[in-house]
PDB file of C-alpha atoms and ligand atoms in Angstrom:
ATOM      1  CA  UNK A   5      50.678 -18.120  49.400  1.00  0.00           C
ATOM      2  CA  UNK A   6      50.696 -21.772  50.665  1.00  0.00           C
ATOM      3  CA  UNK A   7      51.207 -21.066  53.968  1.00  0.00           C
ATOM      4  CA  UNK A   8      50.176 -19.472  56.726  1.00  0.00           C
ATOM      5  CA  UNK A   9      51.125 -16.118  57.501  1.00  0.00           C
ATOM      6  CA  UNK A  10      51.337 -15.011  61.025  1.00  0.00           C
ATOM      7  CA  UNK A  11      52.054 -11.615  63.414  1.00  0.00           C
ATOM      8  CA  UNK A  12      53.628 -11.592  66.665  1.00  0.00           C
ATOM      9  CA  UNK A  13      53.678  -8.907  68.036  1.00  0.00           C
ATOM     10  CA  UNK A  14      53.303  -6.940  71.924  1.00  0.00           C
ATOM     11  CA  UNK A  15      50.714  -4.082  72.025  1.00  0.00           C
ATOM     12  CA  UNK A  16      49.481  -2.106  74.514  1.00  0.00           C
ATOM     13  CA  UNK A  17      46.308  -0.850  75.608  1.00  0.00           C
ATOM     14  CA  UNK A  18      46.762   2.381  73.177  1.00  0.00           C
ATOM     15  CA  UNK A  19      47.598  -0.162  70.354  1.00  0.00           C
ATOM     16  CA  UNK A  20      51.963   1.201  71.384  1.00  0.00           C
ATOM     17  CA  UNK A  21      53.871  -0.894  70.073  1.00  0.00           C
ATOM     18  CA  UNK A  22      57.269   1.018  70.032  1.00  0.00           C
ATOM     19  CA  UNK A  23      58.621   4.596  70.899  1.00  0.00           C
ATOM     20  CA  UNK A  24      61.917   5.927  69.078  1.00  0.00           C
ATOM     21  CA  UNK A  25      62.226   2.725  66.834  1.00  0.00           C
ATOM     22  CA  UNK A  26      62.552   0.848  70.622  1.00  0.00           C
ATOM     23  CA  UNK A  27      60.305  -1.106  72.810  1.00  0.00           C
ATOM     24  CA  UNK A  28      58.634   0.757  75.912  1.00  0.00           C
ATOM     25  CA  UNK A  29      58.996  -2.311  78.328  1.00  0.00           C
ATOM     26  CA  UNK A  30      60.805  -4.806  79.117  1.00  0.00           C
ATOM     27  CA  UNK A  31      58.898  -8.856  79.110  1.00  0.00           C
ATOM     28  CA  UNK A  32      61.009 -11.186  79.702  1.00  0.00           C
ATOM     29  CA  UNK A  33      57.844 -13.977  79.395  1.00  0.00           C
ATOM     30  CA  UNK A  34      56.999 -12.081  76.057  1.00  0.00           C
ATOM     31  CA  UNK A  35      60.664 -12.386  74.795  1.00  0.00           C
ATOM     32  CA  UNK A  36      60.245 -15.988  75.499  1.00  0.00           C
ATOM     33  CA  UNK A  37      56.682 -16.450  73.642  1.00  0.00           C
ATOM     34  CA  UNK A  38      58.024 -14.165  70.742  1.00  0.00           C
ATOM     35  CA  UNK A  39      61.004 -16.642  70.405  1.00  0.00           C
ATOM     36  CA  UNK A  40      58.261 -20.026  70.567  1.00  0.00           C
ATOM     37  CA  UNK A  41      56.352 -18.270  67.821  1.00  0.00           C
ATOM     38  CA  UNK A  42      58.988 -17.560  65.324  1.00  0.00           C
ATOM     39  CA  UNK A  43      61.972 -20.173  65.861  1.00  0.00           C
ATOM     40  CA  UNK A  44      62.715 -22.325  63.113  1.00  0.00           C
ATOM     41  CA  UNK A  45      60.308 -20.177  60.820  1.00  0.00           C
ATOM     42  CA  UNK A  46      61.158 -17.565  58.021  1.00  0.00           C
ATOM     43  CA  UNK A  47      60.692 -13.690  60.060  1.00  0.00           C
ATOM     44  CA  UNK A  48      59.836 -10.608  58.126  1.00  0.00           C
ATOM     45  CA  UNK A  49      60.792  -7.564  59.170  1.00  0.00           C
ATOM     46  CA  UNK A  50      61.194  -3.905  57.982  1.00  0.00           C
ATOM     47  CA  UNK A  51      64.623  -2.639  58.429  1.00  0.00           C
ATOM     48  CA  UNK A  52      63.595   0.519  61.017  1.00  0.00           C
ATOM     49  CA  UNK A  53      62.569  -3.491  63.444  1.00  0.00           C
ATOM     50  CA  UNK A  54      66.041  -4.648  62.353  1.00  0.00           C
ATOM     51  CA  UNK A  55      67.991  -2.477  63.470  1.00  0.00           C
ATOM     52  CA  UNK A  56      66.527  -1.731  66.947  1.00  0.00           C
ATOM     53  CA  UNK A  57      66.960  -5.959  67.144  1.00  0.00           C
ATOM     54  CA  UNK A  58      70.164  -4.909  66.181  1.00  0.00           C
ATOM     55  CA  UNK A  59      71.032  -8.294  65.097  1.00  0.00           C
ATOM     56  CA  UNK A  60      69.910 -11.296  63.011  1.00  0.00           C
ATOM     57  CA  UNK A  61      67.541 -13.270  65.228  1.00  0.00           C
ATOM     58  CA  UNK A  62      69.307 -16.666  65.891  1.00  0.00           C
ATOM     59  CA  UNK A  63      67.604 -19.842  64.898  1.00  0.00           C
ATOM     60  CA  UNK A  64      65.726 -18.308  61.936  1.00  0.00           C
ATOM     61  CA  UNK A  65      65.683 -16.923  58.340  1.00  0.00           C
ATOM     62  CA  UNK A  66      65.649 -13.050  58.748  1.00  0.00           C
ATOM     63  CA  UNK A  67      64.332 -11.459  55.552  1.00  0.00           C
ATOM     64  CA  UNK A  68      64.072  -7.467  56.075  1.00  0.00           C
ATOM     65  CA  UNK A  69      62.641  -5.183  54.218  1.00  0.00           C
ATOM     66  CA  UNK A  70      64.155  -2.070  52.758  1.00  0.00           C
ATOM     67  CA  UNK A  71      63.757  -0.043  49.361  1.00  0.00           C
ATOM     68  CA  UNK A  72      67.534   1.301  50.109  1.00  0.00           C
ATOM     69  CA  UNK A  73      69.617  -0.344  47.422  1.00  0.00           C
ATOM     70  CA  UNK A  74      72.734  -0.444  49.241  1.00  0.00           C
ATOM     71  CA  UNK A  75      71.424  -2.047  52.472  1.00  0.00           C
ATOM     72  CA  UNK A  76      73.251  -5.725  52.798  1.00  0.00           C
ATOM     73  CA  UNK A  77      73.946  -6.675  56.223  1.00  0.00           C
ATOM     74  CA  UNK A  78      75.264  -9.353  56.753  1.00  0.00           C
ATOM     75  CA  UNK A  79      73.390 -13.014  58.004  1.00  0.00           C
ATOM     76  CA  UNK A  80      70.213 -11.386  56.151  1.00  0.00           C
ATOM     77  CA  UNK A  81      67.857 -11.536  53.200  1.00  0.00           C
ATOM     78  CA  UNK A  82      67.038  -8.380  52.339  1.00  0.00           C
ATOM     79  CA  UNK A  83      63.656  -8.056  49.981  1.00  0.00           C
ATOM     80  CA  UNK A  84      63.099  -4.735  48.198  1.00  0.00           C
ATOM     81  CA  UNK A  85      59.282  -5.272  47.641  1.00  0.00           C
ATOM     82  CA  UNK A  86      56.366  -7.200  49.988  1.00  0.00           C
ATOM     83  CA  UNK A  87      55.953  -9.464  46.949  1.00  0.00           C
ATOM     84  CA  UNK A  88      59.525 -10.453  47.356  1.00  0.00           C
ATOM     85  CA  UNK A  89      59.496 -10.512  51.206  1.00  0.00           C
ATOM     86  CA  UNK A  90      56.622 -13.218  50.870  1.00  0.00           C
ATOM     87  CA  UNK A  91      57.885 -15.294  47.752  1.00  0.00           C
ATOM     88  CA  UNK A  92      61.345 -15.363  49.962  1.00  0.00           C
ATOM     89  CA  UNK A  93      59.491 -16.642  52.679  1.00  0.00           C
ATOM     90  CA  UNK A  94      57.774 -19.356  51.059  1.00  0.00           C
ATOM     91  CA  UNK A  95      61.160 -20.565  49.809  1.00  0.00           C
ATOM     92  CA  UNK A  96      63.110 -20.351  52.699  1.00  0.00           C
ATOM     93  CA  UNK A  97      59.977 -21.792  54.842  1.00  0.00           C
ATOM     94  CA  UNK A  98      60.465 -24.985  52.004  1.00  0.00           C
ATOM     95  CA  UNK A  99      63.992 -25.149  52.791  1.00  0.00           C
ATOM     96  CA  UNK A 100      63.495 -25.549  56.743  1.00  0.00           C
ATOM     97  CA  UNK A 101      60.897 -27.133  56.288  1.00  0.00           C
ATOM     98  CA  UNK A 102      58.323 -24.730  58.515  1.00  0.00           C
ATOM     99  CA  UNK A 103      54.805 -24.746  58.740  1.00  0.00           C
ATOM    100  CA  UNK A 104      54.229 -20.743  58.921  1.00  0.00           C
ATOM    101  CA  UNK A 105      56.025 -17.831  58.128  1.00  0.00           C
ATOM    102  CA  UNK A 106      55.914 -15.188  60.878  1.00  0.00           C
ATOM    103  CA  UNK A 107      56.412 -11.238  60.554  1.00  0.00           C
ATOM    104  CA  UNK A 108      57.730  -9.239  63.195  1.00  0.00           C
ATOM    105  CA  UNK A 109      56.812  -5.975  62.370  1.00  0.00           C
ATOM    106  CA  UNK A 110      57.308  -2.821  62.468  1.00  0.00           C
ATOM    107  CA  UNK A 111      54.112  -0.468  62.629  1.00  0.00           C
ATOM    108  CA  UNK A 112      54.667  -0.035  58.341  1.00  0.00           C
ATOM    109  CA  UNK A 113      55.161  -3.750  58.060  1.00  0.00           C
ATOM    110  CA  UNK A 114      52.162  -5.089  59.645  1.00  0.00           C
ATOM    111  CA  UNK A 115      49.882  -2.612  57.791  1.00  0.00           C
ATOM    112  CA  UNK A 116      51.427  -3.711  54.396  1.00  0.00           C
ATOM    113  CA  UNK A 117      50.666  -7.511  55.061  1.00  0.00           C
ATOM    114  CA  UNK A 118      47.566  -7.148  57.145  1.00  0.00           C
ATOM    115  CA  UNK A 119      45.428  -8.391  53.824  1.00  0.00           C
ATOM    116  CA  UNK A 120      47.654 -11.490  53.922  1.00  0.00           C
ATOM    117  CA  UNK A 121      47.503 -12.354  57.692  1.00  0.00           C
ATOM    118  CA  UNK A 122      45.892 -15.836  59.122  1.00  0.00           C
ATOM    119  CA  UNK A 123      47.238 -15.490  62.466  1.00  0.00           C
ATOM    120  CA  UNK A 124      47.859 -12.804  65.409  1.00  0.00           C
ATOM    121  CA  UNK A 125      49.551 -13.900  68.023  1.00  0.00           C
ATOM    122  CA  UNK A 126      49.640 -10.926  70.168  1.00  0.00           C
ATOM    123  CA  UNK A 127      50.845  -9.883  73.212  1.00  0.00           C
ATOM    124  CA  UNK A 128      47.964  -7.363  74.852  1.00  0.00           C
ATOM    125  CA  UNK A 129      50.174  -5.288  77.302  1.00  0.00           C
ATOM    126  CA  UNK A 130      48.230  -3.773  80.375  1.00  0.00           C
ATOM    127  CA  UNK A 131      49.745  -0.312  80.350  1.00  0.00           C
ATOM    128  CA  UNK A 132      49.569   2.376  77.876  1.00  0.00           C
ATOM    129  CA  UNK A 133      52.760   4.254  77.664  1.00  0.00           C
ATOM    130  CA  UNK A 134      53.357   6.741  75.093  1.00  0.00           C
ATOM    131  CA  UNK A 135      54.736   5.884  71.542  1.00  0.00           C
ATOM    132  CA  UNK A 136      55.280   7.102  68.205  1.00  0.00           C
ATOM    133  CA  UNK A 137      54.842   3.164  66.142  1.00  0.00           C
ATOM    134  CA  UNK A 138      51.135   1.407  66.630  1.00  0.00           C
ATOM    135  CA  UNK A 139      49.592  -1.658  65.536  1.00  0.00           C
ATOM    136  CA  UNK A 140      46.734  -0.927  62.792  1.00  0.00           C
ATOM    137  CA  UNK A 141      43.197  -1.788  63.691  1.00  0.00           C
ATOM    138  CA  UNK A 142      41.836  -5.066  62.399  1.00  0.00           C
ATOM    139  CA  UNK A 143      38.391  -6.143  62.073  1.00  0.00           C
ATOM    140  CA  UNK A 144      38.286  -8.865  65.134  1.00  0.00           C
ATOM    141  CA  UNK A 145      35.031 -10.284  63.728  1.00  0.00           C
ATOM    142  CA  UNK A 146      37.284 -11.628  60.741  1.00  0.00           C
ATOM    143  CA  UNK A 147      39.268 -13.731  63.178  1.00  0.00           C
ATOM    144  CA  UNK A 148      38.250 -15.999  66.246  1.00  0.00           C
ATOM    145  CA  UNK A 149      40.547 -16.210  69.407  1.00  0.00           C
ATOM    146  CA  UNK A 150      41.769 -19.792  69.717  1.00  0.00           C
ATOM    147  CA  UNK A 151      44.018 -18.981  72.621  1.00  0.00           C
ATOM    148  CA  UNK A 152      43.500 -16.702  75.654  1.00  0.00           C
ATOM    149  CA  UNK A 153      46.054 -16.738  78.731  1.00  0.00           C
ATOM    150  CA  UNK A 154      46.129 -14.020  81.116  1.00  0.00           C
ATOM    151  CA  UNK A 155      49.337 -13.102  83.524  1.00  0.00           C
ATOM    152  CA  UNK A 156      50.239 -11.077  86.083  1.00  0.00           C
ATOM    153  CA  UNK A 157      53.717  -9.500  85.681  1.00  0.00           C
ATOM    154  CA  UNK A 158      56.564 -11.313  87.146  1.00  0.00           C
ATOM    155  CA  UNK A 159      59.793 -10.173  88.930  1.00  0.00           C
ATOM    156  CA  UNK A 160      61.328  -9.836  85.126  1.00  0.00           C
ATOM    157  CA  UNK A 161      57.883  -8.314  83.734  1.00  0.00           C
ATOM    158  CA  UNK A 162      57.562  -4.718  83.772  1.00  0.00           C
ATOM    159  CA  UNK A 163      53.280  -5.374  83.227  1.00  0.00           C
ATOM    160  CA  UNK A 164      50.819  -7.522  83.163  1.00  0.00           C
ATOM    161  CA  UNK A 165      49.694  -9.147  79.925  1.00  0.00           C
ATOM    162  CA  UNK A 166      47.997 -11.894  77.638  1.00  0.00           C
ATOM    163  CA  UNK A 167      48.652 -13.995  75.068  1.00  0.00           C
ATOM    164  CA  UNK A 168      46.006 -14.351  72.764  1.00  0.00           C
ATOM    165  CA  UNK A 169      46.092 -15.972  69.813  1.00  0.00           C
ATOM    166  CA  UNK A 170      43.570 -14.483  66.519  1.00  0.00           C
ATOM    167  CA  UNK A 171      42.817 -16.635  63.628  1.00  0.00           C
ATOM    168  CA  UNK A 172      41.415 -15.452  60.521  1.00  0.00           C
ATOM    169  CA  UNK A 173      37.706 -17.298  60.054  1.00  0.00           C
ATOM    170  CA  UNK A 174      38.431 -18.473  56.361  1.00  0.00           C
ATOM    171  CA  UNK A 175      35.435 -18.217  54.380  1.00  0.00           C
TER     172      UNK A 175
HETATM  173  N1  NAP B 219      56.004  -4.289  70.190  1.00  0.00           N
HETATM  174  C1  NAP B 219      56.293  -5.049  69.138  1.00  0.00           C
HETATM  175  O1  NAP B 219      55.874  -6.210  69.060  1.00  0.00           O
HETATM  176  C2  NAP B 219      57.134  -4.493  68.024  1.00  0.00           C
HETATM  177  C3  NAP B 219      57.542  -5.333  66.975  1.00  0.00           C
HETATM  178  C4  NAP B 219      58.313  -4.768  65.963  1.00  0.00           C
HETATM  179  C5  NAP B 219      58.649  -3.431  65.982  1.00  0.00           C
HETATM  180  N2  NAP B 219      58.237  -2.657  67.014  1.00  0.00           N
HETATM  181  C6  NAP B 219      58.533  -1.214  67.050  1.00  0.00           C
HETATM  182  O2  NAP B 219      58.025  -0.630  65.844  1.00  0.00           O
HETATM  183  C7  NAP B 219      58.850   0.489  65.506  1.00  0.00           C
HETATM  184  C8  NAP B 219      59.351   0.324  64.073  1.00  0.00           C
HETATM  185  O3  NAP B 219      58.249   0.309  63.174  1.00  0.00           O
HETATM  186  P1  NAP B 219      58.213   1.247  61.870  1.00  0.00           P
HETATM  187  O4  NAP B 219      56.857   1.211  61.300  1.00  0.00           O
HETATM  188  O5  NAP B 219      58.791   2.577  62.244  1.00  0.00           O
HETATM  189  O6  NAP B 219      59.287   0.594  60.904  1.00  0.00           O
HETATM  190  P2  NAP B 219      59.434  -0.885  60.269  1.00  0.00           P
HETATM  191  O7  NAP B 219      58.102  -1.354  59.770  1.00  0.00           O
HETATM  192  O8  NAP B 219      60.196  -1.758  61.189  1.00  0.00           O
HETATM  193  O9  NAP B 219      60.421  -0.587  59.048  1.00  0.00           O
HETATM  194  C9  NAP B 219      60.044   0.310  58.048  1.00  0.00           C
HETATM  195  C10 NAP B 219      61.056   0.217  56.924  1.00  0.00           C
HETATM  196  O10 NAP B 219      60.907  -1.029  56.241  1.00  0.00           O
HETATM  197  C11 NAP B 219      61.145  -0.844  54.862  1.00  0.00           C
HETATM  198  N3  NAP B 219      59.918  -1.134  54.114  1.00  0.00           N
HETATM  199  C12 NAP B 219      58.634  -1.019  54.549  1.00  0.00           C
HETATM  200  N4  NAP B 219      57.769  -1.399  53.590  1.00  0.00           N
HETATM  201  C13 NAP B 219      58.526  -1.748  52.511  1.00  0.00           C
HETATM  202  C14 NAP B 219      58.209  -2.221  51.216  1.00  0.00           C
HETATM  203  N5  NAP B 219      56.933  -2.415  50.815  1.00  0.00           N
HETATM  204  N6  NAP B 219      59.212  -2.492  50.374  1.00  0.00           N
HETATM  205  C15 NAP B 219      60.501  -2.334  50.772  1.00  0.00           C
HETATM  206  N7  NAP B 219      60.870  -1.881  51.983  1.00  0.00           N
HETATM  207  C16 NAP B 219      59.894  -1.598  52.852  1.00  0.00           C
HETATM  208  C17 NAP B 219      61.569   0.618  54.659  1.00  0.00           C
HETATM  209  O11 NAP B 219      62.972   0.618  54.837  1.00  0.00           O
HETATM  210  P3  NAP B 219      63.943   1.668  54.036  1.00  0.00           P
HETATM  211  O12 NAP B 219      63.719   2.962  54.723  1.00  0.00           O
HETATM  212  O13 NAP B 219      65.300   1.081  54.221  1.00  0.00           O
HETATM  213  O14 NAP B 219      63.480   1.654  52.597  1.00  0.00           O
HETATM  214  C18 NAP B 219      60.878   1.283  55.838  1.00  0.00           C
HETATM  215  O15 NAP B 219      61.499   2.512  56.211  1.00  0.00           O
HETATM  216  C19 NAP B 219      59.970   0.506  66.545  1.00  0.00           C
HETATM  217  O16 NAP B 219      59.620   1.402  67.595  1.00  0.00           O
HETATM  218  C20 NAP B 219      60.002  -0.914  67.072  1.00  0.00           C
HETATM  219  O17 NAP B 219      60.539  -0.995  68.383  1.00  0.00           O
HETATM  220  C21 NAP B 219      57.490  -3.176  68.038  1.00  0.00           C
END
């Protein structure tokens, strides 16, 4: 891989990320950082992420993931392996000319690419609502935190959260 590969994704304090293949609150400030981090870049997603979005995210390359043969919607790439999902990526990042490629989960996604990740950007919700999809554990002393921004919920928030950014230490 040339470039960098990076999460985004909102967790909460139970590592939830998603109950019934649907989020658990509603962020309007993390809708808006999610968007920052992954417009104009190639997003990777499995197809269970997809179709909660219910949509091709606007302003970027959607490549989902899905072994089922038959699955083509339309205004997606669809890549039948994680090898594929990546070398995609790298070509559509050339073609847009973006400096990361970002993945947007799910739970099943993450895991697969956590070997390959430089960059977390997560969103550490302060509740811990029940859920059925959770981020996997990751060895924090790997990465540093190069960003740290604490906020308290507002009007459109249904928490409080942070943004903090991890970056894989490269050895
Ligand atoms: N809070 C957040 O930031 C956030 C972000 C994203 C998602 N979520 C939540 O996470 C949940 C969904 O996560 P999930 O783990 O259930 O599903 P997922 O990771 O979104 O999708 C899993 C699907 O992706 C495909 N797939 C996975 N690995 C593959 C591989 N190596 N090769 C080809 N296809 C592959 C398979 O599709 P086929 O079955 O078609 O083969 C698999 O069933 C939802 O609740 C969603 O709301 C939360």
């Amino acid at each position: 891989m040339t470039r960098p590969l990076s999460f985004v994704v909102a967790m909460g304090e139970n590592r939830v990320i998603g109950r019934d293949n649907r989020l658990i609150w509603r962020i309007k400030s993390d809708l808006k950082f999610f968007r920052q981090n992954t417009i104009g870049r190639p997003v990777i997603m499995g197809r269970k992420t997809f179709l909660s979005i219910g949509k091709p995210l606007p302003g970027r390359e959607n490549i989902v993931l899905s072994r089922e043969t038959g699955f083509a919607p339309e205004g997606v790439h669809v890549a039948g392996s994680i090898d594929e999902a990546l070398r995609l990526g790298e070509e559509l990042a050339d073609k847009m000319g973006a400096d990361e490629i970002a993945v947007a989960g799910g739970a099943d996604v993450y895991a697969q690419l956590m070997p390959f990740v430089s960059k977390i950007v997560l969103t550490r919700v302060k509740a811990a609502p029940e859920g059925d999809a959770f981020f996997p554990a990751f060895d924090e002393g790997q990465f540093t935190v190069s960003f740290h921004e604490e906020h308290v919920a507002g009007p459109e928030d249904d928490h409080d959260f942070a943004f903090i950014i991890h970056e894989r230490i490269m050895a």
